[in-house]
Amino acid sequence: MQTTLPARLYGCPDAWARERTAVFGRAWLFLGHEAEAAEPGDWIATDVAGHRLLALRGKDGLLRAFHNVCRHRAGPLVSGARGHCEGELVCGYHGWRYALDGRLRSAAGFGAVEGFDPRDFGLLTLRLETWRGLAFATLDSGAAPLADHIAPLEALLAGRGLSIAAPALRRSHDLACDWKIYAENYLEGYHIGSVHPVLADELGSADYQVRVEGDLVVQQALGVNDGPQAGVWGWLWPNLGINVYRDGAMIERMTPVGPGRTRLDYLFLSDDGEGALGEALAASDRLTAEDAAICEAVQTNLSAGAYDRGVLSPRHEVAVAWFQSRIAEVHP
């Protein structure tokens, strides 16, 4: 019998600080689709667990990743989710200027200082790798290649002849719960009958299965392969849902933004553009609202003090058990 993580780890500042470093500081983190930064000077940016990340297309056509922080006094280089800079990045605080490959071009108005060498103050770089057009970065210089991390998902998509479509629309939702609560909710279908009545009706008597393969959790409803839920539902450690269907896909990043606070970042993919997403958007909004309500209620109860630990079902919650076991490794 496997018991759950203790309630104190959900919404706890100390747990948040450890997970920032030991989970997100060592993982491959999803940034966006490389087509969102197609031309030199185009950039996409995000923050994940307090790590402010930036991917920038250089004049040489390469996509590079940096921390979104100026080397002078930590001013922001860009704001927002995506944009374009004309030939260089300019810090929004004191105007230091950086070339598109990260080199410091000008410490504007800084003055002559003994020992100051601009070559030592280029942007802080990150490893960036792509898979099927999706860009990932990691803070860990020793991390295994992205291809190793993503291999089970690549095999799954290749085996089913599925592809990743073009980016069509971004959406975000703020939740008043710990990121782990939402991730655990995503990793099991045990709650579908109670929380998602429309989805439960679509699935009918289908055999809902969950399995873990390396860093990937695969969910499938056997018996609806030709219905509205046909496709692949994958969840990649530590916080990324990748749902791929015949006519498009949706990438769902469960983004921790602080103790007890989560932002869901959705990237909808469709070769037919945003106009083709009507039904998918309606379903996403409905499911997100249902999941948000139950996850926020769980957070309230975990914070109330009566509950400490529960127990996990070996039939329905094998992926939750796997996830919690990995999280437990970073907490004393």
mmCIF file of C-alpha atoms in Angstrom:
data_model
loop_
_atom_site.group_PDB
_atom_site.id
_atom_site.type_symbol
_atom_site.label_atom_id
_atom_site.label_comp_id
_atom_site.label_asym_id
_atom_site.label_seq_id
_atom_site.Cartn_x
_atom_site.Cartn_y
_atom_site.Cartn_z
ATOM 1 C CA MET A 1 0.000 0.000 0.000
ATOM 2 C CA GLN A 2 1.412 3.386 -1.004
ATOM 3 C CA THR A 3 0.389 6.416 0.988
ATOM 4 C CA THR A 4 0.259 9.893 -0.506
ATOM 5 C CA LEU A 5 2.695 12.709 0.032
ATOM 6 C CA PRO A 6 2.040 14.638 3.250
ATOM 7 C CA ALA A 7 -0.277 17.624 3.005
ATOM 8 C CA ARG A 8 2.477 19.989 4.179
ATOM 9 C CA LEU A 9 4.255 19.708 0.798
ATOM 10 C CA TYR A 10 1.370 21.384 -1.051
ATOM 11 C CA GLY A 11 1.595 25.167 -0.940
ATOM 12 C CA CYS A 12 4.670 25.135 1.306
ATOM 13 C CA PRO A 13 7.350 27.792 0.607
ATOM 14 C CA ASP A 14 10.153 25.396 1.619
ATOM 15 C CA ALA A 15 8.832 22.663 -0.691
ATOM 16 C CA TRP A 16 8.509 25.215 -3.504
ATOM 17 C CA ALA A 17 12.133 26.293 -3.039
ATOM 18 C CA ARG A 18 13.425 22.707 -3.141
ATOM 19 C CA GLU A 19 11.352 21.814 -6.212
ATOM 20 C CA ARG A 20 12.540 24.943 -8.068
ATOM 21 C CA THR A 21 16.080 23.620 -7.841
ATOM 22 C CA ALA A 22 15.823 19.835 -7.632
ATOM 23 C CA VAL A 23 12.973 19.319 -10.122
ATOM 24 C CA PHE A 24 12.753 22.271 -12.508
ATOM 25 C CA GLY A 25 16.415 23.227 -12.285
ATOM 26 C CA ARG A 26 17.374 19.802 -13.674
ATOM 27 C CA ALA A 27 14.616 19.111 -16.202
ATOM 28 C CA TRP A 28 13.954 19.893 -19.845
ATOM 29 C CA LEU A 29 11.446 22.765 -19.796
ATOM 30 C CA PHE A 30 9.092 23.477 -22.675
ATOM 31 C CA LEU A 31 9.406 26.962 -24.193
ATOM 32 C CA GLY A 32 7.175 26.898 -27.273
ATOM 33 C CA HIS A 33 7.067 25.994 -30.932
ATOM 34 C CA GLU A 34 10.099 27.138 -32.912
ATOM 35 C CA ALA A 35 7.748 28.512 -35.602
ATOM 36 C CA GLU A 36 6.715 31.145 -33.053
ATOM 37 C CA ALA A 37 10.210 32.587 -33.439
ATOM 38 C CA ALA A 38 10.709 32.043 -37.149
ATOM 39 C CA GLU A 39 12.705 35.136 -38.172
ATOM 40 C CA PRO A 40 15.928 36.714 -36.838
ATOM 41 C CA GLY A 41 15.042 38.852 -33.825
ATOM 42 C CA ASP A 42 11.880 36.865 -33.013
ATOM 43 C CA TRP A 43 11.675 35.607 -29.450
ATOM 44 C CA ILE A 44 9.461 33.551 -27.148
ATOM 45 C CA ALA A 45 9.685 33.851 -23.368
ATOM 46 C CA THR A 46 8.226 32.222 -20.284
ATOM 47 C CA ASP A 47 8.772 31.656 -16.598
ATOM 48 C CA VAL A 48 8.684 28.223 -14.995
ATOM 49 C CA ALA A 49 9.026 27.919 -11.222
ATOM 50 C CA GLY A 50 10.627 31.337 -11.118
ATOM 51 C CA HIS A 51 13.122 30.562 -13.879
ATOM 52 C CA ARG A 52 12.687 33.310 -16.498
ATOM 53 C CA LEU A 53 13.605 31.865 -19.869
ATOM 54 C CA LEU A 54 14.004 33.292 -23.359
ATOM 55 C CA ALA A 55 14.478 31.710 -26.798
ATOM 56 C CA LEU A 56 15.788 34.069 -29.488
ATOM 57 C CA ARG A 57 16.318 33.520 -33.220
ATOM 58 C CA GLY A 58 19.763 34.756 -34.264
ATOM 59 C CA LYS A 59 20.873 36.362 -37.511
ATOM 60 C CA ASP A 60 22.422 33.022 -38.414
ATOM 61 C CA GLY A 61 19.014 31.346 -38.144
ATOM 62 C CA LEU A 62 19.821 29.462 -34.931
ATOM 63 C CA LEU A 63 17.412 29.452 -32.006
ATOM 64 C CA ARG A 64 19.264 30.041 -28.723
ATOM 65 C CA ALA A 65 18.078 30.049 -25.122
ATOM 66 C CA PHE A 66 19.046 32.544 -22.414
ATOM 67 C CA HIS A 67 17.972 33.604 -18.983
ATOM 68 C CA ASN A 68 15.754 36.673 -19.393
ATOM 69 C CA VAL A 69 18.012 38.786 -17.219
ATOM 70 C CA CYS A 70 20.535 41.530 -17.946
ATOM 71 C CA ARG A 71 24.072 40.983 -16.669
ATOM 72 C CA HIS A 72 24.240 44.516 -15.211
ATOM 73 C CA ARG A 73 21.637 44.679 -12.435
ATOM 74 C CA ALA A 74 19.199 41.946 -13.430
ATOM 75 C CA GLY A 75 16.847 44.060 -15.520
ATOM 76 C CA PRO A 76 14.390 42.347 -17.907
ATOM 77 C CA LEU A 77 15.377 41.886 -21.532
ATOM 78 C CA VAL A 78 11.838 41.241 -22.823
ATOM 79 C CA SER A 79 8.324 41.173 -21.405
ATOM 80 C CA GLY A 80 5.390 39.125 -22.617
ATOM 81 C CA ALA A 81 5.148 35.709 -24.225
ATOM 82 C CA ARG A 82 6.558 36.498 -27.665
ATOM 83 C CA GLY A 83 7.771 39.389 -29.780
ATOM 84 C CA HIS A 84 10.449 40.783 -32.065
ATOM 85 C CA CYS A 85 13.559 42.872 -31.493
ATOM 86 C CA GLU A 86 15.170 44.693 -34.384
ATOM 87 C CA GLY A 87 18.760 43.494 -34.478
ATOM 88 C CA GLU A 88 19.494 43.459 -30.742
ATOM 89 C CA LEU A 89 18.057 42.981 -27.262
ATOM 90 C CA VAL A 90 17.905 46.079 -25.066
ATOM 91 C CA CYS A 91 17.576 45.813 -21.289
ATOM 92 C CA GLY A 92 14.494 47.636 -20.034
ATOM 93 C CA TYR A 93 16.320 48.975 -16.966
ATOM 94 C CA HIS A 94 19.559 50.709 -18.018
ATOM 95 C CA GLY A 95 19.642 50.088 -21.751
ATOM 96 C CA TRP A 96 22.488 47.593 -22.045
ATOM 97 C CA ARG A 97 22.423 46.145 -25.560
ATOM 98 C CA TYR A 98 23.016 42.552 -26.590
ATOM 99 C CA ALA A 99 23.568 40.981 -30.007
ATOM 100 C CA LEU A 100 21.163 38.249 -31.072
ATOM 101 C CA ASP A 101 23.760 35.615 -30.208
ATOM 102 C CA GLY A 102 23.956 36.889 -26.612
ATOM 103 C CA ARG A 103 27.156 38.932 -26.777
ATOM 104 C CA LEU A 104 27.172 42.263 -24.918
ATOM 105 C CA ARG A 105 27.251 44.862 -27.658
ATOM 106 C CA SER A 106 27.090 48.035 -25.562
ATOM 107 C CA ALA A 107 27.017 48.837 -21.853
ATOM 108 C CA ALA A 108 25.200 52.069 -22.647
ATOM 109 C CA GLY A 109 26.613 55.067 -20.761
ATOM 110 C CA PHE A 110 28.451 52.818 -18.295
ATOM 111 C CA GLY A 111 31.796 54.574 -18.542
ATOM 112 C CA ALA A 112 35.371 53.297 -18.410
ATOM 113 C CA VAL A 113 36.007 50.866 -15.545
ATOM 114 C CA GLU A 114 39.295 49.099 -14.868
ATOM 115 C CA GLY A 115 38.921 45.343 -15.267
ATOM 116 C CA PHE A 116 35.572 45.518 -17.050
ATOM 117 C CA ASP A 117 35.647 43.373 -20.192
ATOM 118 C CA PRO A 118 32.367 43.273 -22.178
ATOM 119 C CA ARG A 119 33.290 39.801 -23.391
ATOM 120 C CA ASP A 120 32.749 38.547 -19.840
ATOM 121 C CA PHE A 121 29.201 39.911 -19.620
ATOM 122 C CA GLY A 122 27.269 38.210 -22.379
ATOM 123 C CA LEU A 123 23.840 36.791 -21.655
ATOM 124 C CA LEU A 124 23.550 33.728 -19.440
ATOM 125 C CA THR A 125 23.016 30.856 -21.853
ATOM 126 C CA LEU A 126 21.003 27.671 -21.582
ATOM 127 C CA ARG A 127 21.028 24.424 -23.526
ATOM 128 C CA LEU A 128 18.255 24.412 -26.120
ATOM 129 C CA GLU A 129 17.114 21.436 -28.176
ATOM 130 C CA THR A 130 14.053 20.834 -30.333
ATOM 131 C CA TRP A 131 11.835 17.862 -31.035
ATOM 132 C CA ARG A 132 9.298 17.918 -33.876
ATOM 133 C CA GLY A 133 9.398 21.720 -33.811
ATOM 134 C CA LEU A 134 8.914 22.016 -30.040
ATOM 135 C CA ALA A 135 11.696 23.907 -28.248
ATOM 136 C CA PHE A 136 12.962 22.884 -24.818
ATOM 137 C CA ALA A 137 15.671 24.379 -22.603
ATOM 138 C CA THR A 138 17.417 23.114 -19.496
ATOM 139 C CA LEU A 139 19.397 24.815 -16.753
ATOM 140 C CA ASP A 140 21.335 21.581 -16.192
ATOM 141 C CA SER A 141 24.458 21.451 -18.358
ATOM 142 C CA GLY A 142 24.786 17.765 -17.534
ATOM 143 C CA ALA A 143 21.256 16.735 -18.473
ATOM 144 C CA ALA A 144 20.866 13.820 -20.855
ATOM 145 C CA PRO A 145 19.944 14.811 -24.439
ATOM 146 C CA LEU A 146 16.339 15.795 -25.048
ATOM 147 C CA ALA A 147 16.053 12.878 -27.491
ATOM 148 C CA ASP A 148 16.609 10.449 -24.610
ATOM 149 C CA HIS A 149 13.994 12.172 -22.469
ATOM 150 C CA ILE A 150 11.408 12.275 -25.237
ATOM 151 C CA ALA A 151 12.141 8.839 -26.770
ATOM 152 C CA PRO A 152 9.016 7.036 -25.452
ATOM 153 C CA LEU A 153 6.755 9.785 -26.820
ATOM 154 C CA GLU A 154 8.558 9.813 -30.167
ATOM 155 C CA ALA A 155 8.072 6.056 -30.468
ATOM 156 C CA LEU A 156 4.388 6.396 -29.608
ATOM 157 C CA LEU A 157 3.699 9.121 -32.176
ATOM 158 C CA ALA A 158 5.773 7.422 -34.859
ATOM 159 C CA GLY A 159 3.991 4.135 -34.274
ATOM 160 C CA ARG A 160 0.612 5.780 -34.802
ATOM 161 C CA GLY A 161 1.666 7.989 -37.695
ATOM 162 C CA LEU A 162 0.857 11.199 -35.795
ATOM 163 C CA SER A 163 2.589 14.529 -36.415
ATOM 164 C CA ILE A 164 2.869 17.870 -34.597
ATOM 165 C CA ALA A 165 0.858 20.622 -36.316
ATOM 166 C CA ALA A 166 1.693 24.333 -36.545
ATOM 167 C CA PRO A 167 1.053 26.718 -33.632
ATOM 168 C CA ALA A 168 -2.393 28.325 -33.769
ATOM 169 C CA LEU A 169 -3.291 29.852 -30.378
ATOM 170 C CA ARG A 170 -1.993 30.374 -26.838
ATOM 171 C CA ARG A 171 -4.167 30.545 -23.717
ATOM 172 C CA SER A 172 -3.420 30.680 -19.987
ATOM 173 C CA HIS A 173 -5.458 30.015 -16.834
ATOM 174 C CA ASP A 174 -4.507 30.841 -13.225
ATOM 175 C CA LEU A 175 -5.282 28.315 -10.480
ATOM 176 C CA ALA A 176 -5.191 28.702 -6.703
ATOM 177 C CA CYS A 177 -3.540 25.354 -6.080
ATOM 178 C CA ASP A 178 -0.103 23.773 -5.924
ATOM 179 C CA TRP A 179 1.235 22.588 -9.278
ATOM 180 C CA LYS A 180 1.527 19.049 -7.925
ATOM 181 C CA ILE A 181 -2.212 18.851 -7.278
ATOM 182 C CA TYR A 182 -2.989 19.655 -10.886
ATOM 183 C CA ALA A 183 -0.298 17.300 -12.207
ATOM 184 C CA GLU A 184 -1.616 14.445 -10.086
ATOM 185 C CA ASN A 185 -5.154 15.133 -11.286
ATOM 186 C CA TYR A 186 -3.905 14.955 -14.874
ATOM 187 C CA LEU A 187 -2.189 11.616 -14.260
ATOM 188 C CA GLU A 188 -5.286 9.562 -13.517
ATOM 189 C CA GLY A 189 -8.683 8.902 -15.021
ATOM 190 C CA TYR A 190 -10.194 7.809 -11.702
ATOM 191 C CA HIS A 191 -11.934 11.184 -11.303
ATOM 192 C CA ILE A 192 -13.491 11.395 -14.776
ATOM 193 C CA GLY A 193 -16.849 9.920 -13.808
ATOM 194 C CA SER A 194 -17.277 12.379 -10.935
ATOM 195 C CA VAL A 195 -15.692 15.543 -12.347
ATOM 196 C CA HIS A 196 -16.152 15.370 -16.149
ATOM 197 C CA PRO A 197 -19.679 14.199 -17.007
ATOM 198 C CA VAL A 198 -19.497 15.103 -20.712
ATOM 199 C CA LEU A 199 -16.131 13.380 -21.146
ATOM 200 C CA ALA A 200 -17.391 10.364 -19.203
ATOM 201 C CA ASP A 201 -20.344 10.116 -21.590
ATOM 202 C CA GLU A 202 -17.995 10.334 -24.606
ATOM 203 C CA LEU A 203 -15.797 7.588 -23.211
ATOM 204 C CA GLY A 204 -18.760 5.390 -22.328
ATOM 205 C CA SER A 205 -17.631 1.917 -21.314
ATOM 206 C CA ALA A 206 -14.152 2.337 -22.763
ATOM 207 C CA ASP A 207 -11.287 0.687 -20.915
ATOM 208 C CA TYR A 208 -9.267 3.627 -19.559
ATOM 209 C CA GLN A 209 -5.614 2.709 -19.153
ATOM 210 C CA VAL A 210 -2.578 4.506 -17.740
ATOM 211 C CA ARG A 211 1.005 3.324 -18.021
ATOM 212 C CA VAL A 212 4.450 4.764 -17.280
ATOM 213 C CA GLU A 213 7.293 4.511 -19.805
ATOM 214 C CA GLY A 214 10.516 6.179 -18.671
ATOM 215 C CA ASP A 215 9.709 9.882 -18.158
ATOM 216 C CA LEU A 216 6.378 9.551 -19.982
ATOM 217 C CA VAL A 217 2.887 8.725 -18.746
ATOM 218 C CA VAL A 218 0.583 7.429 -21.489
ATOM 219 C CA GLN A 219 -3.193 7.518 -21.096
ATOM 220 C CA GLN A 220 -5.626 5.941 -23.511
ATOM 221 C CA ALA A 221 -9.283 5.013 -23.609
ATOM 222 C CA LEU A 222 -9.501 1.723 -25.493
ATOM 223 C CA GLY A 223 -12.646 1.461 -27.577
ATOM 224 C CA VAL A 224 -12.865 5.106 -28.701
ATOM 225 C CA ASN A 225 -10.037 5.089 -31.220
ATOM 226 C CA ASP A 226 -12.395 6.372 -33.919
ATOM 227 C CA GLY A 227 -14.269 8.798 -31.686
ATOM 228 C CA PRO A 228 -13.692 12.348 -30.446
ATOM 229 C CA GLN A 229 -11.033 11.194 -27.975
ATOM 230 C CA ALA A 230 -8.891 9.343 -30.521
ATOM 231 C CA GLY A 231 -5.166 10.102 -30.364
ATOM 232 C CA VAL A 232 -2.369 10.102 -27.818
ATOM 233 C CA TRP A 233 -2.507 11.642 -24.354
ATOM 234 C CA GLY A 234 1.006 11.892 -23.025
ATOM 235 C CA TRP A 235 2.444 13.578 -19.931
ATOM 236 C CA LEU A 236 6.163 14.264 -19.830
ATOM 237 C CA TRP A 237 8.092 14.782 -16.590
ATOM 238 C CA PRO A 238 8.002 17.158 -14.851
ATOM 239 C CA ASN A 239 5.008 19.233 -16.014
ATOM 240 C CA LEU A 240 3.989 18.847 -19.662
ATOM 241 C CA GLY A 241 0.868 17.364 -21.207
ATOM 242 C CA ILE A 242 1.156 16.628 -24.937
ATOM 243 C CA ASN A 243 -2.171 15.637 -26.445
ATOM 244 C CA VAL A 244 -1.962 14.738 -30.129
ATOM 245 C CA TYR A 245 -4.968 13.960 -32.315
ATOM 246 C CA ARG A 246 -5.485 13.260 -35.991
ATOM 247 C CA ASP A 247 -6.296 16.890 -36.809
ATOM 248 C CA GLY A 248 -4.182 18.846 -34.326
ATOM 249 C CA ALA A 249 -2.686 18.906 -30.871
ATOM 250 C CA MET A 250 -2.681 20.753 -27.581
ATOM 251 C CA ILE A 251 0.382 21.284 -25.402
ATOM 252 C CA GLU A 252 -0.445 21.896 -21.742
ATOM 253 C CA ARG A 253 2.289 23.150 -19.407
ATOM 254 C CA MET A 254 1.485 23.035 -15.685
ATOM 255 C CA THR A 255 3.534 26.030 -14.650
ATOM 256 C CA PRO A 256 4.264 26.585 -10.948
ATOM 257 C CA VAL A 257 4.399 30.315 -10.207
ATOM 258 C CA GLY A 258 4.722 30.192 -6.419
ATOM 259 C CA PRO A 259 3.704 28.182 -3.350
ATOM 260 C CA GLY A 260 0.108 27.109 -3.882
ATOM 261 C CA ARG A 261 -0.222 28.885 -7.246
ATOM 262 C CA THR A 262 -0.238 27.425 -10.752
ATOM 263 C CA ARG A 263 -0.661 28.759 -14.260
ATOM 264 C CA LEU A 264 -1.824 26.500 -17.064
ATOM 265 C CA ASP A 265 -0.178 27.501 -20.341
ATOM 266 C CA TYR A 266 -1.916 26.032 -23.375
ATOM 267 C CA LEU A 267 -0.500 26.005 -26.897
ATOM 268 C CA PHE A 268 -3.060 24.821 -29.449
ATOM 269 C CA LEU A 269 -1.626 23.413 -32.674
ATOM 270 C CA SER A 270 -3.525 23.216 -35.950
ATOM 271 C CA ASP A 271 -2.387 23.421 -39.560
ATOM 272 C CA ASP A 272 -5.743 25.055 -40.340
ATOM 273 C CA GLY A 273 -5.204 27.939 -37.916
ATOM 274 C CA GLU A 274 -7.150 29.309 -34.969
ATOM 275 C CA GLY A 275 -10.454 29.235 -36.846
ATOM 276 C CA ALA A 276 -10.439 25.439 -36.867
ATOM 277 C CA LEU A 277 -10.229 25.171 -33.062
ATOM 278 C CA GLY A 278 -13.837 25.936 -32.156
ATOM 279 C CA GLU A 279 -14.853 22.527 -30.821
ATOM 280 C CA ALA A 280 -11.445 21.867 -29.281
ATOM 281 C CA LEU A 281 -11.458 25.222 -27.468
ATOM 282 C CA ALA A 282 -14.945 24.651 -26.080
ATOM 283 C CA ALA A 283 -13.952 21.211 -24.782
ATOM 284 C CA SER A 284 -10.716 22.584 -23.317
ATOM 285 C CA ASP A 285 -12.520 25.399 -21.506
ATOM 286 C CA ARG A 286 -15.058 22.998 -20.050
ATOM 287 C CA LEU A 287 -12.487 20.454 -18.854
ATOM 288 C CA THR A 288 -10.180 23.152 -17.473
ATOM 289 C CA ALA A 289 -12.997 24.738 -15.461
ATOM 290 C CA GLU A 290 -13.984 21.351 -14.042
ATOM 291 C CA ASP A 291 -10.401 20.437 -13.150
ATOM 292 C CA ALA A 292 -9.682 23.874 -11.696
ATOM 293 C CA ALA A 293 -12.696 23.676 -9.381
ATOM 294 C CA ILE A 294 -11.759 20.283 -7.942
ATOM 295 C CA CYS A 295 -8.029 21.040 -7.687
ATOM 296 C CA GLU A 296 -8.646 24.304 -5.844
ATOM 297 C CA ALA A 297 -11.036 22.506 -3.491
ATOM 298 C CA VAL A 298 -8.353 19.892 -2.802
ATOM 299 C CA GLN A 299 -5.835 22.652 -2.067
ATOM 300 C CA THR A 300 -8.263 24.219 0.424
ATOM 301 C CA ASN A 301 -8.664 20.900 2.197
ATOM 302 C CA LEU A 302 -4.942 20.145 2.239
ATOM 303 C CA SER A 303 -4.358 23.548 3.833
ATOM 304 C CA ALA A 304 -7.140 23.155 6.405
ATOM 305 C CA GLY A 305 -5.106 20.934 8.726
ATOM 306 C CA ALA A 306 -7.358 17.889 9.224
ATOM 307 C CA TYR A 307 -5.900 15.716 6.440
ATOM 308 C CA ASP A 308 -2.287 14.558 6.394
ATOM 309 C CA ARG A 309 -1.939 11.457 4.202
ATOM 310 C CA GLY A 310 -4.206 9.288 2.097
ATOM 311 C CA VAL A 311 -3.735 6.089 0.111
ATOM 312 C CA LEU A 312 -3.278 5.469 -3.626
ATOM 313 C CA SER A 313 -5.180 2.946 -5.733
ATOM 314 C CA PRO A 314 -2.919 0.407 -7.508
ATOM 315 C CA ARG A 315 -5.656 0.032 -10.114
ATOM 316 C CA HIS A 316 -6.201 3.688 -11.015
ATOM 317 C CA GLU A 317 -3.330 5.738 -9.597
ATOM 318 C CA VAL A 318 -0.145 3.999 -10.694
ATOM 319 C CA ALA A 319 1.108 7.168 -12.429
ATOM 320 C CA VAL A 320 0.268 9.310 -9.383
ATOM 321 C CA ALA A 321 2.276 6.873 -7.253
ATOM 322 C CA TRP A 322 5.211 7.147 -9.676
ATOM 323 C CA PHE A 323 5.014 10.950 -9.682
ATOM 324 C CA GLN A 324 4.789 11.214 -5.903
ATOM 325 C CA SER A 325 7.708 8.824 -5.454
ATOM 326 C CA ARG A 326 9.870 11.084 -7.637
ATOM 327 C CA ILE A 327 8.739 14.191 -5.786
ATOM 328 C CA ALA A 328 9.453 12.536 -2.432
ATOM 329 C CA GLU A 329 13.097 12.104 -3.468
ATOM 330 C CA VAL A 330 13.685 15.879 -3.305
ATOM 331 C CA HIS A 331 12.125 16.359 0.123
ATOM 332 C CA PRO A 332 13.730 15.250 3.399
#
